[in-house]
Coordinates of C-alpha atoms in Angstrom, one line a residue:
M19 CA 0.0 0.0 0.0
I20 CA 1.1 3.6 -0.7
E21 CA -0.5 6.4 1.3
T22 CA -0.1 10.1 1.6
R23 CA -2.0 12.6 3.7
N24 CA -2.3 16.4 3.3
L25 CA 0.5 16.5 0.7
V26 CA 1.7 19.9 -0.2
K27 CA 4.1 20.7 -3.1
S28 CA 5.5 24.2 -3.8
V29 CA 8.0 25.4 -6.5
D30 CA 10.1 28.5 -6.8
T31 CA 9.2 30.7 -9.7
S32 CA 10.5 34.1 -10.9
E33 CA 7.5 35.6 -9.2
G34 CA 8.0 33.8 -5.8
L35 CA 6.8 30.5 -4.3
L36 CA 3.9 28.8 -6.0
T37 CA 1.9 26.1 -4.3
I38 CA 0.9 23.6 -7.0
L39 CA -0.6 20.9 -4.7
K40 CA -2.3 21.4 -1.4
G41 CA -4.1 19.0 0.9
I42 CA -3.8 15.9 -1.4
T43 CA -4.7 12.7 0.4
L44 CA -4.3 9.4 -1.6
K45 CA -4.3 5.7 -0.7
V46 CA -3.4 3.1 -3.3
N47 CA -4.0 -0.5 -2.1
E48 CA -2.0 -3.5 -3.3
G49 CA -3.2 -4.6 -6.7
E50 CA -4.8 -1.3 -7.6
I51 CA -3.6 0.6 -10.7
V52 CA -3.3 4.4 -10.7
A53 CA -2.5 6.7 -13.7
I54 CA -1.6 10.4 -13.4
V55 CA -2.5 12.2 -16.7
G56 CA -1.9 15.7 -17.9
A57 CA -0.5 17.8 -20.7
S58 CA 3.2 17.7 -21.6
G59 CA 5.1 19.9 -19.2
S60 CA 2.4 20.0 -16.5
G61 CA 4.6 18.5 -13.8
K62 CA 3.4 14.9 -13.6
S63 CA 6.8 13.5 -12.7

């Protein structure tokens, strides 16, 4: 199992700190498949 609670991710930009994720809670149980989708360059990795 993989689990995260209240995940926050911020990045530095030329205009200051930008919060791109806030309060993300996710639980992936054994055997489940999850896909993260988005446009090229949107920060999926």
